[in-house]
Coordinates of C-alpha atoms in Angstrom, one line a residue:
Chain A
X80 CA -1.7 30.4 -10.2
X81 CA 1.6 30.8 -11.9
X82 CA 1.8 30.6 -15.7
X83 CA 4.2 27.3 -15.2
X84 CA 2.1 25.3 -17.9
X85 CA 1.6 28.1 -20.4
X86 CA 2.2 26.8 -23.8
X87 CA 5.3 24.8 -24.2
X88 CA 7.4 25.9 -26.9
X89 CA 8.4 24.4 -30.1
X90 CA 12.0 23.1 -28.5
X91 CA 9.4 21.5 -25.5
X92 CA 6.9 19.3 -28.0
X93 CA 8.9 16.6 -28.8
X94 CA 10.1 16.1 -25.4
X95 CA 6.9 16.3 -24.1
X96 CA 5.3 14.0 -26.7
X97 CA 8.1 11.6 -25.9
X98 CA 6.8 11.0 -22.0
X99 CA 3.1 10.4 -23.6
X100 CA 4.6 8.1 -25.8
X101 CA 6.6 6.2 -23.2
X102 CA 3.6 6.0 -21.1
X103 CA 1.1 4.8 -23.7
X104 CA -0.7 8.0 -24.1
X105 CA -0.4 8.5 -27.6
X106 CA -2.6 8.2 -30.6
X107 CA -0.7 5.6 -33.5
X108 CA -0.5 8.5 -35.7
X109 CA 1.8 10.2 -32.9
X110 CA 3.1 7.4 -31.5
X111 CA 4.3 6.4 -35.0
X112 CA 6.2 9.9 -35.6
X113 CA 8.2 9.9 -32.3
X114 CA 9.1 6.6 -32.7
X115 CA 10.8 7.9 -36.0
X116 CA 12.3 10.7 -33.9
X117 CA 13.6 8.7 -31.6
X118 CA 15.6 6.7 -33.7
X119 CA 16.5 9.7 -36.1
X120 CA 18.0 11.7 -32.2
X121 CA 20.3 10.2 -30.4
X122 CA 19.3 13.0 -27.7
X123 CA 16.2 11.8 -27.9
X124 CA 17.0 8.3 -27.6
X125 CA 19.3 9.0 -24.5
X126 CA 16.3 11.0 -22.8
X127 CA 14.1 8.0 -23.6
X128 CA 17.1 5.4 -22.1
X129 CA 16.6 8.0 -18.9
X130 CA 13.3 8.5 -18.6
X131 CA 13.2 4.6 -19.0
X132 CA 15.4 4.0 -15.6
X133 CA 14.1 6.8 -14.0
X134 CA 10.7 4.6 -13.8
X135 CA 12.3 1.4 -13.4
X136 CA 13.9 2.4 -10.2
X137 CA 11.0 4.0 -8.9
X138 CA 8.9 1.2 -9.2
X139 CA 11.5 -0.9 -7.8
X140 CA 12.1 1.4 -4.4
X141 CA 8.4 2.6 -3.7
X142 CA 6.4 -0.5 -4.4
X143 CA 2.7 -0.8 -3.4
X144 CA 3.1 -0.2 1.0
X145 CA 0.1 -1.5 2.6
X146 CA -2.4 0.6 5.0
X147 CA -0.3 1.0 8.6
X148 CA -2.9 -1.6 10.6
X149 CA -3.0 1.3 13.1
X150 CA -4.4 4.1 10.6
X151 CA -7.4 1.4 9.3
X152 CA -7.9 0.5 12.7
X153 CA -8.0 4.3 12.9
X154 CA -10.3 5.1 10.7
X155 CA -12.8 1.9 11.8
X156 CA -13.0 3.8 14.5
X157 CA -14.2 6.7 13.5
X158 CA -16.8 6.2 11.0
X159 CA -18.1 3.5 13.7
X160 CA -17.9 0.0 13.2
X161 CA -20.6 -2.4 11.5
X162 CA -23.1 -3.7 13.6
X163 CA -22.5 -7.5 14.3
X164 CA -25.5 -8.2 11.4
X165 CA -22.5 -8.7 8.8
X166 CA -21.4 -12.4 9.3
X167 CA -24.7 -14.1 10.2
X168 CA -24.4 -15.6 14.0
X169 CA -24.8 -19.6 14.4
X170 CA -28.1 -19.0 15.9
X171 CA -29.3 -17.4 12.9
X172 CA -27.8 -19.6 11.0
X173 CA -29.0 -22.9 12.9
X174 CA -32.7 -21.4 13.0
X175 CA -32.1 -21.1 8.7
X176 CA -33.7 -23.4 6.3
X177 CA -30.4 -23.6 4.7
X178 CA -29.3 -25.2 7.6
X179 CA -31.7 -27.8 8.4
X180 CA -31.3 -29.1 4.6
X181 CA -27.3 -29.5 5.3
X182 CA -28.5 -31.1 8.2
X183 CA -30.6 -33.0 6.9
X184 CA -28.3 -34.0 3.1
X185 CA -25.9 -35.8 6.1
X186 CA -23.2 -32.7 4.8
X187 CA -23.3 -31.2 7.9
X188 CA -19.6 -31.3 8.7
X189 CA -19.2 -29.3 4.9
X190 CA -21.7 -26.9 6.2
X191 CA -20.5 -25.9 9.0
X192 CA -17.0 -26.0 8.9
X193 CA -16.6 -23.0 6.8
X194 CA -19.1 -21.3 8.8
X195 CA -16.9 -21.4 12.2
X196 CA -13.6 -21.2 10.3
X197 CA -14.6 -18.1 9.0
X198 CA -15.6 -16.5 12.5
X199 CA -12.0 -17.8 13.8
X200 CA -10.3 -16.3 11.2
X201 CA -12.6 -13.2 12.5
X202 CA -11.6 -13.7 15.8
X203 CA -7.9 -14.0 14.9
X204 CA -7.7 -10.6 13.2
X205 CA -9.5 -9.3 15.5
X206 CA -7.1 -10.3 18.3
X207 CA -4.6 -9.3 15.6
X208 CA -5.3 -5.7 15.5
X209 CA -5.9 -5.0 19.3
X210 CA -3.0 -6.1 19.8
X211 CA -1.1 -3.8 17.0
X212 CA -3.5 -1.4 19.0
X213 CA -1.7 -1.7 21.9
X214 CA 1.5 -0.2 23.5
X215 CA 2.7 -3.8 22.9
X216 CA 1.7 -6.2 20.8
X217 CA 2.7 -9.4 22.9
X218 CA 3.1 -10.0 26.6
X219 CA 6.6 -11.6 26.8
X220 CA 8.9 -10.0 24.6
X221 CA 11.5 -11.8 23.4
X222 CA 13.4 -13.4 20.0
X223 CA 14.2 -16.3 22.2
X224 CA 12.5 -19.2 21.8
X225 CA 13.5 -20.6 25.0
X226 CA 12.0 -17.9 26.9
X227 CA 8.9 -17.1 25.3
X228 CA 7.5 -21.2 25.5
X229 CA 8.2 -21.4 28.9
X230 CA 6.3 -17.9 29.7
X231 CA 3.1 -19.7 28.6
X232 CA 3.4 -22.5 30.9
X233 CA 1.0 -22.1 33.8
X234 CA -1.1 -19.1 32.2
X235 CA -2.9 -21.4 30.1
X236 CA -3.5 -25.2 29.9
X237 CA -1.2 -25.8 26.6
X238 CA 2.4 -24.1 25.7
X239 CA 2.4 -24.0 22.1
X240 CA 5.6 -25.1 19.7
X241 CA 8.1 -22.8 19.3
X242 CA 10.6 -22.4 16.6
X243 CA 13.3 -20.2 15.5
X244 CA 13.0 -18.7 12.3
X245 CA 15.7 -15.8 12.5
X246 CA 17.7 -17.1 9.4
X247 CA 14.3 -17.6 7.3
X248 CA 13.7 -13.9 7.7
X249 CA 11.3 -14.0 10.1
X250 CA 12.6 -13.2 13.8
X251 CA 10.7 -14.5 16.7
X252 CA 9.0 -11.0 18.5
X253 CA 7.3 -12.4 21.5
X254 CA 4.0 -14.0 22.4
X255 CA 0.4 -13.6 24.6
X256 CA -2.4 -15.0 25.1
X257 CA -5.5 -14.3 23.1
X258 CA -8.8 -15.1 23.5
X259 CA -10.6 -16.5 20.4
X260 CA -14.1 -18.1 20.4
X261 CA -14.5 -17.6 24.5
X262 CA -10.9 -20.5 24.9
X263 CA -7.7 -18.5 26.1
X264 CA -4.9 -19.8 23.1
X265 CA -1.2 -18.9 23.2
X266 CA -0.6 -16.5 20.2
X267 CA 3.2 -16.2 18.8
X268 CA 4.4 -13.4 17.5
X269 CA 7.1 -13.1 14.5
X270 CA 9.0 -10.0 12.4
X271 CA 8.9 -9.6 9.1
X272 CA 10.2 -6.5 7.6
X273 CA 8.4 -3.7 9.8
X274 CA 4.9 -6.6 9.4
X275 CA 4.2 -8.3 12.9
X276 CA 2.8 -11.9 12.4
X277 CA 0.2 -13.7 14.6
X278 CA 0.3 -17.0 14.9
X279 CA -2.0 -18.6 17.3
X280 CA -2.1 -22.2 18.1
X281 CA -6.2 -23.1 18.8
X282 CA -6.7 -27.3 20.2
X283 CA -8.8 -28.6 18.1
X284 CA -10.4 -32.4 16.7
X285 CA -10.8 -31.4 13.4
X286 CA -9.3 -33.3 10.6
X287 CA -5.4 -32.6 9.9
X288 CA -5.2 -29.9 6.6
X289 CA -2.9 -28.2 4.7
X290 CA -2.0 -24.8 4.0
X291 CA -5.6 -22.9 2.8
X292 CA -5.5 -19.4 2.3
X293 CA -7.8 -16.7 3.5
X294 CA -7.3 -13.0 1.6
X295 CA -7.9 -9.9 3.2
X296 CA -10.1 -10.0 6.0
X297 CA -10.7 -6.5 6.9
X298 CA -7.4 -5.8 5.2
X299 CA -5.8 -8.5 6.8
X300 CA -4.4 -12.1 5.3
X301 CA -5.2 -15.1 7.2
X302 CA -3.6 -18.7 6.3
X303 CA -4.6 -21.8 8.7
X304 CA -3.5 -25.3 8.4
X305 CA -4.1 -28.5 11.1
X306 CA -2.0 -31.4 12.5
X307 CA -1.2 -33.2 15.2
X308 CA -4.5 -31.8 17.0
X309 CA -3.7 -28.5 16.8
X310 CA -5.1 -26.0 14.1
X311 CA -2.8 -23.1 13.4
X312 CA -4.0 -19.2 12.2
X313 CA -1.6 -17.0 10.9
X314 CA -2.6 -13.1 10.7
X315 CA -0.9 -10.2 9.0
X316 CA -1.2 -7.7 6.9
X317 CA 2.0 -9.3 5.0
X318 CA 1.1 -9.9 1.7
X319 CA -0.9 -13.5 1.2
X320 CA 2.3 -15.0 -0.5
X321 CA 4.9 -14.0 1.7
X322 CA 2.2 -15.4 4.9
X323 CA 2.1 -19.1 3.3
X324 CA 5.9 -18.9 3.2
X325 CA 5.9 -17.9 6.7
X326 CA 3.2 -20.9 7.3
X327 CA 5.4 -23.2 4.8
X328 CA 8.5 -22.5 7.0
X329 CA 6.9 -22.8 10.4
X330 CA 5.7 -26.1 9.8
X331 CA 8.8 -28.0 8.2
X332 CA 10.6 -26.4 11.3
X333 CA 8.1 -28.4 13.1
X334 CA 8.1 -31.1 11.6
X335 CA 11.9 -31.2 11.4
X336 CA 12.6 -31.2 15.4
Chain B
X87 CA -33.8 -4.2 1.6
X88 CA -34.1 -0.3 1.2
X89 CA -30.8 0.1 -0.9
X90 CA -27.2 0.1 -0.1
X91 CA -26.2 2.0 3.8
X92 CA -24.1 4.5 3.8
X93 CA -21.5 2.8 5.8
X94 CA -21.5 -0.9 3.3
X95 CA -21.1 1.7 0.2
X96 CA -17.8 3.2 2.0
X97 CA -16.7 -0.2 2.1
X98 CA -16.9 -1.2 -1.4
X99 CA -16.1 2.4 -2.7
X100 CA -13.3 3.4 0.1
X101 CA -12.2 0.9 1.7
X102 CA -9.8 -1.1 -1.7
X103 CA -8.6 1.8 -2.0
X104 CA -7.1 3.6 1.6
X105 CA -3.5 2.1 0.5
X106 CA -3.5 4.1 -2.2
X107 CA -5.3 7.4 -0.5
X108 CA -2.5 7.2 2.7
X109 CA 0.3 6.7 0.4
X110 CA -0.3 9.8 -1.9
X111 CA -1.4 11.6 1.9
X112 CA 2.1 11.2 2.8
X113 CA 3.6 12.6 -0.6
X114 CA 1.8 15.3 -0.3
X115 CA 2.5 16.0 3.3
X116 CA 6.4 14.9 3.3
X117 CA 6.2 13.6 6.6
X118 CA 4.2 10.4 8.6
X119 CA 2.2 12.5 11.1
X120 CA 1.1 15.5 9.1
X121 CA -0.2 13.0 6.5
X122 CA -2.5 10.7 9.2
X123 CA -4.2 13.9 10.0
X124 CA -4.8 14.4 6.3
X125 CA -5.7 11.0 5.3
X126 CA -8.2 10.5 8.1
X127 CA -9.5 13.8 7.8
X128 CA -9.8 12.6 3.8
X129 CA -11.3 9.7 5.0
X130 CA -14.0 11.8 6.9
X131 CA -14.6 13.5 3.9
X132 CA -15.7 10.8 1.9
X133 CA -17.6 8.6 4.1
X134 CA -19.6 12.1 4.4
X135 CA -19.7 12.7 0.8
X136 CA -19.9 9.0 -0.3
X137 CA -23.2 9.7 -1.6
X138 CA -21.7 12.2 -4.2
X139 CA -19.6 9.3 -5.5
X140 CA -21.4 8.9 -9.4
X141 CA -19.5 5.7 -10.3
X142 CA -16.4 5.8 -12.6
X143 CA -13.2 5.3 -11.2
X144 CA -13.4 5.0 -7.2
X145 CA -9.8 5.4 -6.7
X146 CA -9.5 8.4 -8.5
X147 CA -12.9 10.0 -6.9
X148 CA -10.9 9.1 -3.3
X149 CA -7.4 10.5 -4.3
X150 CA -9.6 13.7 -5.3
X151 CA -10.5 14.0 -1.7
X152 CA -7.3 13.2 -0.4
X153 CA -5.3 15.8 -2.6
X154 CA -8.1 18.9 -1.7
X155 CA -7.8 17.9 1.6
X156 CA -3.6 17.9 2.1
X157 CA -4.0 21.2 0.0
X158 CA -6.8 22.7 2.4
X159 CA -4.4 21.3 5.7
X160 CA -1.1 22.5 3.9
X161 CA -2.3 26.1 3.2
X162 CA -3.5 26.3 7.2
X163 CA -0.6 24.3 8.3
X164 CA 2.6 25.8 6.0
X165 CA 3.5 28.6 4.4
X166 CA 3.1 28.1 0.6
X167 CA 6.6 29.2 -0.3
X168 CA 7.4 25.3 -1.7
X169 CA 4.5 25.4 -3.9
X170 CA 6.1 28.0 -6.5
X171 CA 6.8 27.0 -9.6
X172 CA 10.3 27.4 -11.7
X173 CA 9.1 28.6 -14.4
X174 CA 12.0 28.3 -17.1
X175 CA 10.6 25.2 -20.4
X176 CA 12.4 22.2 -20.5
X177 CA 14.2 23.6 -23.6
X178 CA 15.8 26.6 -20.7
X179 CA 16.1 24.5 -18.5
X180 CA 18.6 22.4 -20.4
X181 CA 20.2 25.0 -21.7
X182 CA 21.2 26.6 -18.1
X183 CA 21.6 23.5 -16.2
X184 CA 23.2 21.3 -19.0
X185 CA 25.5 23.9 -20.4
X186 CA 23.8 23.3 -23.7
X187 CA 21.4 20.6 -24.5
X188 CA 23.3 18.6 -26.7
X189 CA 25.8 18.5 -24.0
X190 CA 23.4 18.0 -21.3
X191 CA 21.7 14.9 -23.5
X192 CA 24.8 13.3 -24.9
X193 CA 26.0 12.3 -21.4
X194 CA 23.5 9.1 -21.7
X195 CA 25.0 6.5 -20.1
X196 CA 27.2 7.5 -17.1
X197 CA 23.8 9.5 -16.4
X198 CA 21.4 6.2 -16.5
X199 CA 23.4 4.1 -14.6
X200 CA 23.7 6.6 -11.9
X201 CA 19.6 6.8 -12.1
X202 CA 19.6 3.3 -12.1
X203 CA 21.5 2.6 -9.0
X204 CA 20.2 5.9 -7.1
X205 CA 18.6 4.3 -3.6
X206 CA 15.3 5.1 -1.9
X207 CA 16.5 7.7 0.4
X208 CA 18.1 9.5 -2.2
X209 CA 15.3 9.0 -4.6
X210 CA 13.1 10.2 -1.7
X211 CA 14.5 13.3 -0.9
X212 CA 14.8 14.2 -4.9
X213 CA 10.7 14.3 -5.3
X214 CA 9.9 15.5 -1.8
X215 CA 12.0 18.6 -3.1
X216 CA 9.5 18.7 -6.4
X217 CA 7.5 21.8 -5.9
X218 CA 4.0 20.1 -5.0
X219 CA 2.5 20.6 -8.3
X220 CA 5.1 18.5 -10.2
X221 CA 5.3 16.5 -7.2
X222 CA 2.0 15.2 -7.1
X223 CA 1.7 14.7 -11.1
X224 CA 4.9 12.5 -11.1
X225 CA 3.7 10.7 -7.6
X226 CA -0.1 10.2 -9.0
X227 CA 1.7 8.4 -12.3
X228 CA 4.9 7.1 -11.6
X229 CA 4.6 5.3 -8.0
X230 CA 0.2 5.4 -8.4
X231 CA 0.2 4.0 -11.7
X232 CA -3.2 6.5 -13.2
X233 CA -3.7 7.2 -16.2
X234 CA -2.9 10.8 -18.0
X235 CA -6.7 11.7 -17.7
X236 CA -7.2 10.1 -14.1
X237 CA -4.4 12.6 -13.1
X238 CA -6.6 15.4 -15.0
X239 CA -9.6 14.3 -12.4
X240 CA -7.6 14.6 -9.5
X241 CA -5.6 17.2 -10.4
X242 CA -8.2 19.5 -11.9
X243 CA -6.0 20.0 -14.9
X244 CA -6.4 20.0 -18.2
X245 CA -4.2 17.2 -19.8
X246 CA -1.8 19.2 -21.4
X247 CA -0.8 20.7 -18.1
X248 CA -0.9 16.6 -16.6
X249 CA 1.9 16.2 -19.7
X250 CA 4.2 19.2 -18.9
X251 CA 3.9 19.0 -15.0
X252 CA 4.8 15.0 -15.3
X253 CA 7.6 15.6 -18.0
X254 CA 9.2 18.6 -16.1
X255 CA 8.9 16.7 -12.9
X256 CA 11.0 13.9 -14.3
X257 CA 13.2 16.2 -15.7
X258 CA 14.1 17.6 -12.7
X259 CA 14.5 13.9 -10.9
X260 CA 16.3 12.7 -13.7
X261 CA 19.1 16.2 -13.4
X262 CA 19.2 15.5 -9.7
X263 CA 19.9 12.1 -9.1
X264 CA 21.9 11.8 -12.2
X265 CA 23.8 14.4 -12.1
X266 CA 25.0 15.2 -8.3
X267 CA 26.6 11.5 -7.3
X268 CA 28.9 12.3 -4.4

């Protein structure tokens, strides 16, 4: 090794002390005496103001950068996936004692609603990633609206809404069809950034909800919300905030046509 | 229930962590494909050694990995000629550089603004030209966030050397984007 970090000399310690101090390193005793130095130096003091942007625009160009989907996927793969024993089947779940009680308290609806929005939200990441996976990550590629609804029409029984969220930020990519639960649903695809987001659009009974937030499902954010017989999933590795926005904006464009 | 598998303890030990492990991977490396081979070798590494993990800090056990692992792949992969050190103190280095440190330190302001606006590709290239050693000391604290003696873990360095390494690393960011605006 080189002797690089040999022992700093006297013109170094102060200067050194000063980034310890700066980062919260230091003892009071020390912190305390360059504090004194600092105002006593004006070299000191301009080294500190330096030091001082140095981090701030650092922090502010190389923020936190999630995992590239395709690297985890990556890596899934090659310590082998978990065995399906992880999120408890219905069947196990029916045969439970835990069960029959819901059953039985009359708050069955409570009980199982979780249950098989949790495997949907599986089922939507997992439809998600293969298609990150993939060369492509939709079927019809496009950032018009008017050609991707239309491409659904005839490949499966509903065509989902489309809307145009270019000027929000959030540029239409495409769409496919994904398979989720066994039912073939049309899955839209929008930009964010370098993120991809997967919104599929599943038919569905249940009772109209808002916006509820699901964090990092195998890395991934989920947010789903219901109306007018339709219950939406959102998928990305965006960050949960930015997802609800995306949720937020694609439903007053909805609701607003 | 015979104890915690192998694979769940990955998952709570690795797993919040891979952001983190990837994004020091591609520090290290300087470039996207050279660090996926790293980090998923890294990865590799500890799923196979998870059972070595002794509690304390996880992240700092996995960037471990990851920084032996980009050294191992970088000594087979590239010559070592970036990982020399300059070896002149700060108090030199001012004095050559600066013209004189007063000099050098008086210019405050016209110096912080230009660190202040500097942009990413800029700042980018200015630490991937860090010799490794400073590199990884200023990339492990200043984008990572660890602590002085989290850096010591990873690093296998004693503190003081964590200090000097970060301090001259900075230094040398601090000369090069606020000096050469064109």
């Amino acid at each position: 090794m080189t002797n690089a970090q040999g022992a700093a000399t006297p013109m170094d310690e102060p200067l050194l002390l000063l980034h310890a101090y700066l980062d919260g390193e230091l003892d009071p005793v020390n912190s305390l005496a360059i504090a004194q130095q600092i105002a006593a130096d004006p070299a000191l003091g301009a080294e500190v103001e330096h030091i001082q942007a140095l981090r701030h625009v650092v922090h502010e160009k190389f923020p936190r950068e999630p995992l590239p989907p395709h690297l985890r996927a990556r890596i899934e793969t090659a310590i082998g996936r978990r065995g399906p024993q992880v999120h408890p089947s219905w069947r196990a779940l029916a045969a439970s004692g835990v069960f029959a009680m819901a059953l039985a308290s009359g708050s069955t609806w409570v009980a199982l609603r979780p249950v098989s929005g949790d495997r949907i939200a599986e089922a939507v990441v997992d439809s998600h990633v293969r298609a990150l996976m993939a060369p492509q990550p939709t079927d019809v590629t496009s950032s018009e609206r008017h050609t991707v609804k239309p491409w659904f029409n005839g490949r499966i029984p509903q065509s989902p809404q489309v809307v145009d969220l270019t000027k929000e930020g959030f540029p239409l990519v495409g769409g496919r069809v994904d398979v989720i639960e066994t039912c073939p649903v049309p899955t839209l695809v929008y930009g964010r950034r370098l993120h991809l987001i997967s919104l599929s659009a599943v038919l569905s009974a249940s009772t109209p909800h808002g916006l509820s937030v699901r964090r990092s499902i195998r890395g991934y954010n989920v947010v789903d919300w219901s109306e007018d017989g339709v219950d939406y999933w959102a998928a990305s590795d965006l960050g949960a905030g930015e997802l609800e926005t995306f949720a937020r904006l694609f439903r007053s464009a909805l609701s607003g046509r | 229930m015979s104890g915690e598998d192998e694979r769940a303890r990955f998952d709570r030990v690795v797993l919040p962590h891979l952001d983190d492990a990837f994004a020091l991977a591609r520090w290290l490396a300087g470039n996207q494909p050279d660090a996926e081979d790293i980090f998923q070798e890294a990865c590799l590494r500890a799923f196979r050694g998870i059972g070595s993990f002794s509690g304390g800090s996880a992240r700092a056990w996995l960037l471990t990995i990851v920084r032996r692992t980009a050294y191992s792949w970088l000594k087979k992969n590239r010559l070592r000629a970036q990982v020399a050190i300059n070896d002149l103190s700060l108090g030199e280095r001012a004095l050559v550089e600066g013209g004189g440190d007063q000099d050098a330190l008086n210019r405050a302001t016209p110096e912080t603004e230009l660190i202040a606006k500097a942009d990413a590709a800029r700042l980018e290239a200015a630490i991937a030209a860090l010799p490794l050693e400073f590199r990884e000391a200023f990339v492990l604290r200043d984008i990572q966030g660890l602590e002085y003696r989290e850096i010591a873990q990873v690093t296998a360095m004693p503190l003081g050397t964590v200090m000097s390494r970060l301090a001259r690393a900075r230094h040398r960011l601090i000369d090069t984007i606020g000096t050469e605006q064109r």
